[in-house]
Short mmCIF file of C-alpha atoms in Angstrom, two decimals:
data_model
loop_
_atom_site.label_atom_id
_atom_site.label_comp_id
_atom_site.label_asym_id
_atom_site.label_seq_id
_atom_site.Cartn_x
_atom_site.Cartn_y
_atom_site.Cartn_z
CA UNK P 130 12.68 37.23 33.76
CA UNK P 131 14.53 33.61 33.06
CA UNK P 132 11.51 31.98 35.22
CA UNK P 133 9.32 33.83 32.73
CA UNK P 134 11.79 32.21 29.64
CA UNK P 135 11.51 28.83 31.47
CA UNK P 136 8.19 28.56 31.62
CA UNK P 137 7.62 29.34 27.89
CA UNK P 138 8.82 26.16 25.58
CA UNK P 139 11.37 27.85 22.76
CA UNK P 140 9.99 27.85 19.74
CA UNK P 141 12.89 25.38 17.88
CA UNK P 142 11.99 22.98 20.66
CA UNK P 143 8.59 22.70 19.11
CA UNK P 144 10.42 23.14 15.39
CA UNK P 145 12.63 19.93 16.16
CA UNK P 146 9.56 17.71 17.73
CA UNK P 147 6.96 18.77 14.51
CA UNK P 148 10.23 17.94 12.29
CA UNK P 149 10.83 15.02 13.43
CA UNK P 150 7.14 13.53 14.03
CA UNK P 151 5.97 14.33 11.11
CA UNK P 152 8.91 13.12 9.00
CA UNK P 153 8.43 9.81 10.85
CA UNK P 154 4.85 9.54 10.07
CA UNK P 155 5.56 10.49 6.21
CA UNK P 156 9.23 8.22 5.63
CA UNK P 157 7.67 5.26 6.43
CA UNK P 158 4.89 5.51 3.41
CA UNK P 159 7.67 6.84 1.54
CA UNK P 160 10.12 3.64 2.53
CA UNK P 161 7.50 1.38 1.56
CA UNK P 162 7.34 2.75 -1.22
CA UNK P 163 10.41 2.66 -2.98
CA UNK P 164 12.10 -0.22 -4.41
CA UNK P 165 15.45 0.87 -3.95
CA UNK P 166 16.43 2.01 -0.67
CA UNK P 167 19.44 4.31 -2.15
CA UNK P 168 16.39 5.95 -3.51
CA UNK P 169 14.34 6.41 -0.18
CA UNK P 170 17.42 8.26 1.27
CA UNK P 171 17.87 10.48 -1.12
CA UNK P 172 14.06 11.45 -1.88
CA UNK P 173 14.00 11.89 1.92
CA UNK P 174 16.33 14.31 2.34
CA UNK P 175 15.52 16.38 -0.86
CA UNK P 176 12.87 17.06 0.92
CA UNK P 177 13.43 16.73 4.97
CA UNK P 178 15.86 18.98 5.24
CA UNK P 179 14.65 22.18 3.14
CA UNK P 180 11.34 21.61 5.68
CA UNK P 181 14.18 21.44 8.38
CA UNK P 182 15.33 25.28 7.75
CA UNK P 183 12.05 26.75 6.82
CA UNK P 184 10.02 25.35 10.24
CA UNK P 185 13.33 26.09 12.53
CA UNK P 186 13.41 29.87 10.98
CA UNK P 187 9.33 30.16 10.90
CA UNK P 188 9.16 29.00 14.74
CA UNK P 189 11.76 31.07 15.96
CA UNK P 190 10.94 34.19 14.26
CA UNK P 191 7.37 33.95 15.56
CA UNK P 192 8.36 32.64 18.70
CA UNK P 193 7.11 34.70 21.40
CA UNK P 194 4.35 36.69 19.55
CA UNK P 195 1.35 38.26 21.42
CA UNK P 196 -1.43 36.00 22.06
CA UNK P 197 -4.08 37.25 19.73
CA UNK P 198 -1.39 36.72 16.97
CA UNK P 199 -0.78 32.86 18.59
CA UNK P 200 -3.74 31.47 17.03
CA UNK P 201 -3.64 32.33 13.60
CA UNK P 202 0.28 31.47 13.47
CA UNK P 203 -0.48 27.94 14.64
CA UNK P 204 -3.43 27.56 11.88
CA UNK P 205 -0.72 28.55 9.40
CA UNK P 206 2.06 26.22 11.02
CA UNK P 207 -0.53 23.42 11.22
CA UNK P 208 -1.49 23.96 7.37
CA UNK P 209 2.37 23.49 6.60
CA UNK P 210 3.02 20.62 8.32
CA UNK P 211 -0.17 19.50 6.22
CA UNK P 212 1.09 20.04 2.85
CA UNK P 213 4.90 18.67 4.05
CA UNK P 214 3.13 15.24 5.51
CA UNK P 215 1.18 15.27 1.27
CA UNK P 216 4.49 15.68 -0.01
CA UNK P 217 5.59 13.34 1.67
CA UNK P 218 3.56 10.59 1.53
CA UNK P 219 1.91 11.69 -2.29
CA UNK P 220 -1.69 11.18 -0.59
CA UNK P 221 -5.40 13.05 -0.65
CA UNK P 222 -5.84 16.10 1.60
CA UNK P 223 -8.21 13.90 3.48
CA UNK P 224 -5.53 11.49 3.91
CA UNK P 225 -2.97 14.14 4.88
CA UNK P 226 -4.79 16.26 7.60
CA UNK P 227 -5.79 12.50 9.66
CA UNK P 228 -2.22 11.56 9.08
CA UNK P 229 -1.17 15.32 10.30
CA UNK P 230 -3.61 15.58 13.28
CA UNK P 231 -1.39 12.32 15.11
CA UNK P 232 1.91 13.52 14.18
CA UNK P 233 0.99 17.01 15.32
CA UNK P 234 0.15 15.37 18.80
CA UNK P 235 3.24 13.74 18.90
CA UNK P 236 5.08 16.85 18.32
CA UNK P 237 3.34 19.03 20.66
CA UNK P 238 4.08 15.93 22.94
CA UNK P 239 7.56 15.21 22.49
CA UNK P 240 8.22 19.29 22.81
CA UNK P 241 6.31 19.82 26.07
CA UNK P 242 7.55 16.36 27.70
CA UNK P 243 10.95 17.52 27.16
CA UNK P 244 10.92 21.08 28.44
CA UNK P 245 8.56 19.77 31.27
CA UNK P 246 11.60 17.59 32.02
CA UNK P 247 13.97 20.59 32.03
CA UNK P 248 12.03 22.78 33.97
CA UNK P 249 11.74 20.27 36.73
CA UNK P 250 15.65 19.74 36.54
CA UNK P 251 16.11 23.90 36.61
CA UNK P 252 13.98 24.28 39.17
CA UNK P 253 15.96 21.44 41.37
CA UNK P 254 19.01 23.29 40.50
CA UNK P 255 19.95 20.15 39.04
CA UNK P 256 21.02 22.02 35.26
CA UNK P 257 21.85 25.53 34.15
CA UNK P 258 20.16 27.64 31.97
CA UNK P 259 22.59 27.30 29.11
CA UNK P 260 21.92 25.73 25.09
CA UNK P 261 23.85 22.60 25.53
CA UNK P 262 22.01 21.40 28.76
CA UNK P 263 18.98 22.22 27.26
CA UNK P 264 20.72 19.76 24.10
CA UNK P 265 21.89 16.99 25.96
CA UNK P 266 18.45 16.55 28.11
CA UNK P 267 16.38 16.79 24.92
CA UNK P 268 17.86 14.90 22.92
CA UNK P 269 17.34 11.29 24.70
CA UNK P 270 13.36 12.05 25.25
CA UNK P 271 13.07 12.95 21.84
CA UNK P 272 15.04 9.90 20.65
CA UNK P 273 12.71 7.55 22.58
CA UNK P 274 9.74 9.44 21.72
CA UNK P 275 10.94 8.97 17.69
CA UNK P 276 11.33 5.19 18.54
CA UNK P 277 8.11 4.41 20.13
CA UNK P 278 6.48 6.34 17.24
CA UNK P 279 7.90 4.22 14.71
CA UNK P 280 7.09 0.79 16.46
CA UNK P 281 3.67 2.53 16.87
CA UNK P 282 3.57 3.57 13.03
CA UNK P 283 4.81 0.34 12.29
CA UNK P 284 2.78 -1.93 13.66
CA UNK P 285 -0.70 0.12 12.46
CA UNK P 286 0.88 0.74 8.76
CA UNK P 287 -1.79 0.29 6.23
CA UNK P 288 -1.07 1.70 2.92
CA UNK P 289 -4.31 1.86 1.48
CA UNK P 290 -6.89 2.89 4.11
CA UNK P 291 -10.06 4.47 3.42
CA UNK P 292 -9.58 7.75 4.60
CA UNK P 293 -13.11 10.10 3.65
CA UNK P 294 -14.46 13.57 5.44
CA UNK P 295 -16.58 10.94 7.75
CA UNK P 296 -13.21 9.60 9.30
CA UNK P 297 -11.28 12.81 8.86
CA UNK P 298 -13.91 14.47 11.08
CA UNK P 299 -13.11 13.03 14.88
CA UNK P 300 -9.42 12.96 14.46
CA UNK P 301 -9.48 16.97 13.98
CA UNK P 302 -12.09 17.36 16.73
CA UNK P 303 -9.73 14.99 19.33
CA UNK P 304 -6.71 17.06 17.92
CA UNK P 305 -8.04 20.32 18.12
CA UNK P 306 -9.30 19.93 22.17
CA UNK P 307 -6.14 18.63 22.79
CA UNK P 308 -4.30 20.96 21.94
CA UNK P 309 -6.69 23.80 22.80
CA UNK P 310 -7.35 22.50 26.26
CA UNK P 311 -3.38 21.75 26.90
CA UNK P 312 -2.48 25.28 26.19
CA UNK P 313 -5.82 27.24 27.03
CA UNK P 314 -3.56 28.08 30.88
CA UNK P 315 -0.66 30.18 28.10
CA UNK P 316 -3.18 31.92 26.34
CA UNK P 317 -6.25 32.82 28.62
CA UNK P 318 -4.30 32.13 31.88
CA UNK P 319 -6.74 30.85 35.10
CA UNK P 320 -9.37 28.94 33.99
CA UNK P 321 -11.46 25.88 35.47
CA UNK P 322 -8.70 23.79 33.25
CA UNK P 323 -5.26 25.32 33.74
CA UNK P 324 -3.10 26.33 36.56
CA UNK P 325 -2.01 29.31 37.52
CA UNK P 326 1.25 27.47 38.80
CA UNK P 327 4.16 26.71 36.35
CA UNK P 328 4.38 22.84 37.34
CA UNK P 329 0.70 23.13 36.94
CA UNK P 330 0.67 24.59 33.79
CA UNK P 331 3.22 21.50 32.72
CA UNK P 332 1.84 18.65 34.30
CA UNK P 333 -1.83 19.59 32.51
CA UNK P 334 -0.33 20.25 29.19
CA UNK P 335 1.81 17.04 29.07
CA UNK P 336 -1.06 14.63 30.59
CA UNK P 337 -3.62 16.18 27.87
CA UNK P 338 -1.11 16.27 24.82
CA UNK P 339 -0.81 11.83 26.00
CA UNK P 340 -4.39 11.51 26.45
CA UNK P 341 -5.48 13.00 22.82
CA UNK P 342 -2.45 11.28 21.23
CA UNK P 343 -3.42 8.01 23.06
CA UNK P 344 -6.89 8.14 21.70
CA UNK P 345 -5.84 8.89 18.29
CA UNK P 346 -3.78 6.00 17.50
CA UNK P 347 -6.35 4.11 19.58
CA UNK P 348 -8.75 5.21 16.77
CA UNK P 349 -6.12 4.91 14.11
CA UNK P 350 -5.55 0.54 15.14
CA UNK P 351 -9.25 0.66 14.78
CA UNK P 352 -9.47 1.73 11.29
CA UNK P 353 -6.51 -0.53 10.60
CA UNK P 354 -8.24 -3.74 11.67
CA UNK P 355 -11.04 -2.73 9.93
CA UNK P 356 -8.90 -2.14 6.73
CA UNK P 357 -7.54 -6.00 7.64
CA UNK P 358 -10.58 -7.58 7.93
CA UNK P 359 -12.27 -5.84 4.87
CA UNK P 360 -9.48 -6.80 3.06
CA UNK P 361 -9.71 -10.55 3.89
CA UNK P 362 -13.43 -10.39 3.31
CA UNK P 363 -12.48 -9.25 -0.57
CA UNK P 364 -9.63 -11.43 -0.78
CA UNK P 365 -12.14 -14.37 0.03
CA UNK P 366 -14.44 -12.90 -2.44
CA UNK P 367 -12.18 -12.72 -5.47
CA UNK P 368 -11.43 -16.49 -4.35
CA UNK P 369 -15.06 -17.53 -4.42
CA UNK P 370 -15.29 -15.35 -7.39
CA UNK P 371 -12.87 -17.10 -9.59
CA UNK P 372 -13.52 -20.87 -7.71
CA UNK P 373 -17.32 -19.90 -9.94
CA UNK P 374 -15.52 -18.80 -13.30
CA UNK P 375 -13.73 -22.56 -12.66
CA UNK P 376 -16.67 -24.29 -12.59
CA UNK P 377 -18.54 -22.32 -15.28
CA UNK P 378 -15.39 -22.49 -17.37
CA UNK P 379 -15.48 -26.32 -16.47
CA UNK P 380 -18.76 -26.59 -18.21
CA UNK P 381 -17.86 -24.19 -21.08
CA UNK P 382 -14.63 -26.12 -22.08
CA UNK P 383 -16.65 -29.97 -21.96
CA UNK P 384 -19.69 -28.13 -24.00
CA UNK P 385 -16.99 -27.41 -27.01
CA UNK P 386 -15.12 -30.47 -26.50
CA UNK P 387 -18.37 -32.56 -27.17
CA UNK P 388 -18.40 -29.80 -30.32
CA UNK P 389 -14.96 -29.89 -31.59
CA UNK P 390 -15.35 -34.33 -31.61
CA UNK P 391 -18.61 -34.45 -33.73
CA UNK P 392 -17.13 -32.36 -35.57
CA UNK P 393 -13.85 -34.17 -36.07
CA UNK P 394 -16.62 -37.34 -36.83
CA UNK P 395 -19.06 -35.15 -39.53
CA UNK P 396 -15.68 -34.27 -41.20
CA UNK P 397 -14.48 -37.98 -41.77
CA UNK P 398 -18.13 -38.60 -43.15
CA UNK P 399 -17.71 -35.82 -45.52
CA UNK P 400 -14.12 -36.78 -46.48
CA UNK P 401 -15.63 -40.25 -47.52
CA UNK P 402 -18.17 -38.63 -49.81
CA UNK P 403 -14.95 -37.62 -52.11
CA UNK P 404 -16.78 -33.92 -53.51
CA UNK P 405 -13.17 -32.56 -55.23
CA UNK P 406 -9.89 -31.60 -54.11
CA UNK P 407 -11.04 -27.86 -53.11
CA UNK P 408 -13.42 -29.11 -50.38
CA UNK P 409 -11.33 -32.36 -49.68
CA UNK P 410 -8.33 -29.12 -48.98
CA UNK P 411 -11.10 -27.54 -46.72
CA UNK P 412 -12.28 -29.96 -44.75
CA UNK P 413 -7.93 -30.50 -43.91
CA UNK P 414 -7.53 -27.03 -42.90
CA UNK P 415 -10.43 -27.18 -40.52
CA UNK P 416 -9.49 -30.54 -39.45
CA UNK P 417 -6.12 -29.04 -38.53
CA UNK P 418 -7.31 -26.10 -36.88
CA UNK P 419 -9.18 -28.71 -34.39
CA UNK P 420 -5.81 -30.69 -33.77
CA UNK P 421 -3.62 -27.20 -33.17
CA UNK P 422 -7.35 -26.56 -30.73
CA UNK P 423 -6.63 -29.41 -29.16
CA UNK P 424 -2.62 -29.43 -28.31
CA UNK P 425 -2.65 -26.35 -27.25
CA UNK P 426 -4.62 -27.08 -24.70
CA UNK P 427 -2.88 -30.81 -23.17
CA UNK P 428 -0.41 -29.82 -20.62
CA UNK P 429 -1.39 -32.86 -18.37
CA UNK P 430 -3.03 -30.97 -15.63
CA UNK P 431 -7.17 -31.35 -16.48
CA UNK P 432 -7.67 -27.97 -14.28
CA UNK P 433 -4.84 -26.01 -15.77
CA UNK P 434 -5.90 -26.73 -19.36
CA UNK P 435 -9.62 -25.54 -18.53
CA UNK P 436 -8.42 -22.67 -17.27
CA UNK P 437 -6.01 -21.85 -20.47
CA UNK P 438 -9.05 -22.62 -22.90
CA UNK P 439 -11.30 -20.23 -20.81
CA UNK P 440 -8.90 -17.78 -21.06
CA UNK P 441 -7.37 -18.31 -24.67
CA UNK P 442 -11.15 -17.79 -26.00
CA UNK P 443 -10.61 -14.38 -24.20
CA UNK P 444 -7.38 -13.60 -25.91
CA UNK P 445 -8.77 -14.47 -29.32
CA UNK P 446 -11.41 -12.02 -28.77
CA UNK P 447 -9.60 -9.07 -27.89
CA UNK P 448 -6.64 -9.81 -30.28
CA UNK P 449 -3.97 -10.95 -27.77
CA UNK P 450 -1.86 -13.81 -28.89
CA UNK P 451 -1.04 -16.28 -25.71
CA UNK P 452 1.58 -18.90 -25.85
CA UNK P 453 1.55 -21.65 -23.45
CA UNK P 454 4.43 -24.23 -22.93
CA UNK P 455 3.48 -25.62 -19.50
CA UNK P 456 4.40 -29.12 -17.69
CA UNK P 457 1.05 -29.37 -16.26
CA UNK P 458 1.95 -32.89 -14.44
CA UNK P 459 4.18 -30.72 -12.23
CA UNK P 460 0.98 -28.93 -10.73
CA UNK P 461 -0.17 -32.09 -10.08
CA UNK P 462 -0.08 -31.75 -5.78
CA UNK P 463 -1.89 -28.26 -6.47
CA UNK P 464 -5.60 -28.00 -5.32
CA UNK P 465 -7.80 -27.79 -8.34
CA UNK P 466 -9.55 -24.47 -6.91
CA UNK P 467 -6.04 -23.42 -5.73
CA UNK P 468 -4.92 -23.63 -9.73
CA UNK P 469 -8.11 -21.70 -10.51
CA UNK P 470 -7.40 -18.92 -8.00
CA UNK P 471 -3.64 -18.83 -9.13
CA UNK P 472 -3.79 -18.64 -12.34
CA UNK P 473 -6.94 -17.10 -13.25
CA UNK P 474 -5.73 -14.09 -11.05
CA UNK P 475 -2.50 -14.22 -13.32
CA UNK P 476 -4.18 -14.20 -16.64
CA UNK P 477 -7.16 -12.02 -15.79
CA UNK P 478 -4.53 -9.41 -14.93
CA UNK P 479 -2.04 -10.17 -17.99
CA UNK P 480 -5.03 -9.53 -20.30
CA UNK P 481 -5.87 -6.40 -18.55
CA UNK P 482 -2.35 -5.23 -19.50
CA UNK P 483 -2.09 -6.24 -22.30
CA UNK P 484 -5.06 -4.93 -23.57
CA UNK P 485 -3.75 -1.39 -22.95
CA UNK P 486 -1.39 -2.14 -25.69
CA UNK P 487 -1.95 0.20 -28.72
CA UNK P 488 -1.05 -2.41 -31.31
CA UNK P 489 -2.85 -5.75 -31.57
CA UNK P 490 0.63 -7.20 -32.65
CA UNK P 491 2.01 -6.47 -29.47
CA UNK P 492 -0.11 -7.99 -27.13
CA UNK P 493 1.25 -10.75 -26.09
CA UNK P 494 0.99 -13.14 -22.95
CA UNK P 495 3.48 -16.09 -22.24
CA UNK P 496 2.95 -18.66 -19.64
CA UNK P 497 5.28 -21.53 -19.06
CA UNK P 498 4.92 -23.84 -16.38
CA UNK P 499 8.13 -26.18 -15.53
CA UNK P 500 10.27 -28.08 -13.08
CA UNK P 501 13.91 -27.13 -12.23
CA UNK P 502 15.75 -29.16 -9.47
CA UNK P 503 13.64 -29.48 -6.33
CA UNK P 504 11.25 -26.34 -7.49
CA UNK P 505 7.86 -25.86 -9.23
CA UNK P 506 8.70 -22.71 -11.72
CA UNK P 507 5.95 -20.83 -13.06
CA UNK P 508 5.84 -17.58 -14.99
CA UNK P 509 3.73 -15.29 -16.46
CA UNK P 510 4.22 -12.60 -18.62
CA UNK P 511 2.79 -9.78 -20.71
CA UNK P 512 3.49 -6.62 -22.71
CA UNK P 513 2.00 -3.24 -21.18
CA UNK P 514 1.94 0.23 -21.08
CA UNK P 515 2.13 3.30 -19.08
CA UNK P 516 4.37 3.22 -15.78
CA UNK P 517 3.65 0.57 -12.96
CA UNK P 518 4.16 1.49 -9.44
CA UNK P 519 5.60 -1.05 -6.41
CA UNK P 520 4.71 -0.64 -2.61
CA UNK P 521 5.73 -3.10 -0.67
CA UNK P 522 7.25 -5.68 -3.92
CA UNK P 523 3.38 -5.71 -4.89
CA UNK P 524 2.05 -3.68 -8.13
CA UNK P 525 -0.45 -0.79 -7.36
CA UNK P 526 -3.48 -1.11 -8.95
CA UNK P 527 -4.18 2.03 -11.96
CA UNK P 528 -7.77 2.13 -10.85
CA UNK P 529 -9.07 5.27 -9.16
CA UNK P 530 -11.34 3.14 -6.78
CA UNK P 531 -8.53 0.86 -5.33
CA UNK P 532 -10.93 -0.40 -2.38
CA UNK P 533 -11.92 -3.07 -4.94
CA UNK P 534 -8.85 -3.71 -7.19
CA UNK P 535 -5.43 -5.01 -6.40
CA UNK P 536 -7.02 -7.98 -4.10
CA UNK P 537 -5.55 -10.51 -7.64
CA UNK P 538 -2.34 -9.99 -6.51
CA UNK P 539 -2.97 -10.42 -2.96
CA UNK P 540 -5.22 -13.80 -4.22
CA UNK P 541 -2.04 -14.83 -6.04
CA UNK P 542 0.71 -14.45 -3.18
CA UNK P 543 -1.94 -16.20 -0.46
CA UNK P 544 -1.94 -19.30 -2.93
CA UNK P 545 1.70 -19.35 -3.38
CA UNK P 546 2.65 -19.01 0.38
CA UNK P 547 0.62 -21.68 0.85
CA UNK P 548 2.75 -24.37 -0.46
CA UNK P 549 5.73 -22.44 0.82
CA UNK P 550 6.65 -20.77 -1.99
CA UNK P 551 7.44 -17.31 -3.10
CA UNK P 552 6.18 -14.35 -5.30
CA UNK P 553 8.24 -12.16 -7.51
CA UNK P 554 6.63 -9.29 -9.48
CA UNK P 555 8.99 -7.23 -12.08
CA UNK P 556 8.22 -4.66 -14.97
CA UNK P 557 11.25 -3.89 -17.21
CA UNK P 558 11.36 -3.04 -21.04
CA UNK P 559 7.05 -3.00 -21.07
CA UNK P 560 7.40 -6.63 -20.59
CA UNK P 561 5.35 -7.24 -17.03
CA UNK P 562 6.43 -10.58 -15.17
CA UNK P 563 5.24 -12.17 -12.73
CA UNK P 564 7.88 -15.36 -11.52
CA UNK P 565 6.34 -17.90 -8.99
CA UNK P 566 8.58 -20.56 -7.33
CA UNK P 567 7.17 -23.70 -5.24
CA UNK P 568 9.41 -26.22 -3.33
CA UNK P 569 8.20 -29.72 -4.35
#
């Protein structure tokens, strides 16, 4: 009878492993997530350890069930663990059954390793059957197991994979045989692929649970290099995309220059012609609406006041007010395209937010530009509204396609660590900053 209780893995040896992988694979979106760490740990445990008690009672009270009942109680454990991992990580049910399917591996993995372990140990007459040897030999394989699992999670972590049906579809299939195959020797007994011998049954179990685990995160690195390179190849894009708007903006800004100075040389012709004091007061408030035009847009950097006009014609169309107070001979070891990328990221995405501003009188954009000490300080700010959400120090894009949005941030940091500087984002009070600094 104990041979027979040997040879069957307890159910809260299976409760522990699923616990445990599957709180790996959903802490570390969830750590990445949250700004404050204090915060992590709590959110964690509000909802680890209710998952704790429920799996450890579920498993044990089914533990042991005929086999026609094993199938259907798995299917219901597995669609659990599902909707804990969603919780957890606040992602699509595509996104939580191909995060599930690994971490259910891992678990079924980590469970059979370690009873494999102490059956070989019992059978040796090396340990007794008693709770705390069963304790003290689990506990080490499932602490390495945990580790490698979080270098391994670690080193593939990409938070914003494209995760459809299409790529949903093999990891189930490679999870599914695994697991069928592994335990097809408990539930059908011989067959061309189980054993009818204990160590048998082990050994194939163990060796399949590694080799369907192995090729998932195998497929998993994949799709994250993928995700890496697509992302570059947008990142370069948005570059290209605003190294155009530059040039065109280049153009645009010379075009009303030449404007705004015959102008400035009809009005001194018309002044001379002396036609009253009404159109003498005209032609001065036009004249002085050029001059503001024109100081507004001096900081000393040729590139950086381009960019401002392009970008103040936007404002004045959409009702934002931008002030500028910017030392633009400090940018002067910046790359001209470099500028253009930097901050016509910035401002394209301070005029998104603050055009979700209800009231035209509060949108407003400030940019200021200076030098403190040894440092190049620039910042950028704008009103918005709604709630903004961090991963990583970076804001999430609001967008409901995010494959193609978020890459101006991304744009923005590249620049920045370029020169060796660093990137700061904040959003306090519905004031959104954005706070560069540059060693000179």
């Amino acid at each position: 009878m104990k041979d027979i209780m040997v040879i069957n893995t307890p159910g809260i040896y299976y409760a522990a492993a699923y616990w445990i992988s599957f709180t790996i694979c959903g802490a570390i979106s969830m750590y990445k997530s949250f700004s404050e760490k204090k915060d992590f740990v709590k959110g964690l445990i509000v909802h680890s350890l209710p998952a704790l008690v429920i799996l450890s009672a579920y498993m044990v009270l089914t533990d042991g069930k005929s086999k026609a009942a094993f199938v259907p109680l798995m299917l219901l454990t597995i669609a659990g663990l599902c909707i804990y991992i969603k919780i957890l990580k606040k992602c699509s049910a595509e996104e939580a059954v191909y995060h599930a399917a690994r971490a259910f591996l891992v678990g079924e993995f980590m469970a059979s390793f370690g009873w494999q372990v102490y059956f070989y140990l019992f059978k040796m007459k090396k340990v007794s059957w008693s709770i705390p040897s069963q304790v003290l030999l689990a506990l080490p394989i499932y602490i390495l197991i945990a580790v490698i699992m979080i270098l391994l999670e670690n080193k593939s972590y990409e938070e914003d994979i494209e995760i459809d049906k299409k790529r949903v579809f093999p990891v189930m299939i490679i999870a599914a045989a695994a697991f069928f195959i592994s335990n097809m020797g408990y539930i059908y007994g011989e067959t061309p692929f189980s054993s009818g011998f204990s160590e048998g049954l082990f050994i194939i179990r163990t060796n399949i649970d590694l080799a369907g685990l192995s090729m998932l995160y195998v497929y998993h690195w994949q799709l994250a290099q993928l995700n890496s390179r697509e992302k570059l190849s947008r990142l370069e894009n948005i570059m290209a995309m605003q190294h155009a708007n530059y040039k065109i903006s280049e153009e645009t800004v010379a075009l009303i220059n030449r404007k705004y100075h015959d102008i400035k040389h009809q009005i001194a012709i018309l002044r001379m012609e002396n036609r009253g004091e009404n159109f003498d007061a005209s032609l001065r408030r036009i004249e002085n609406e050029i001059k503001s035009y024109e100081a507004q847009n001096k900081t000393g950097n040729e590139a950086l006041d381009i960019i401002l006009t392009a970008k103040s014609l936007l404002c004045q169309k959409d009702g934002i007010e931008l002030t500028v107070v910017a030392d633009g001979e400090a940018l002067g070891f910046m790359d001209d395209l470099d500028l253009a990328s930097l901050f016509g990221n910035a401002l394209d995405n301070a005029i998104e937010g603050a055009l979700e501003v209800q009231n035209e009188e509060e949108r407003l954009i400030h940019v200021s530009v200076s030098r403190k000490k040894a440092f190049l300080v620039i910042r950028v700010e704008n009103r918005y509204m709604g709630d903004i959400k961090f991963v990583n120090g970076m804001p999430v894009t609001k967008k409901k396609d995010k494959r193609y949005h978020g890459y101006g941030t991304q744009s923005i940091r590249s620049v920045v660590e370029k020169y060796g500087g660093s990137v700061n984002f904040d959003a306090k009070d519905e004031w959104f900053k954005l706070n560069i600094l540059i060693p000179q």
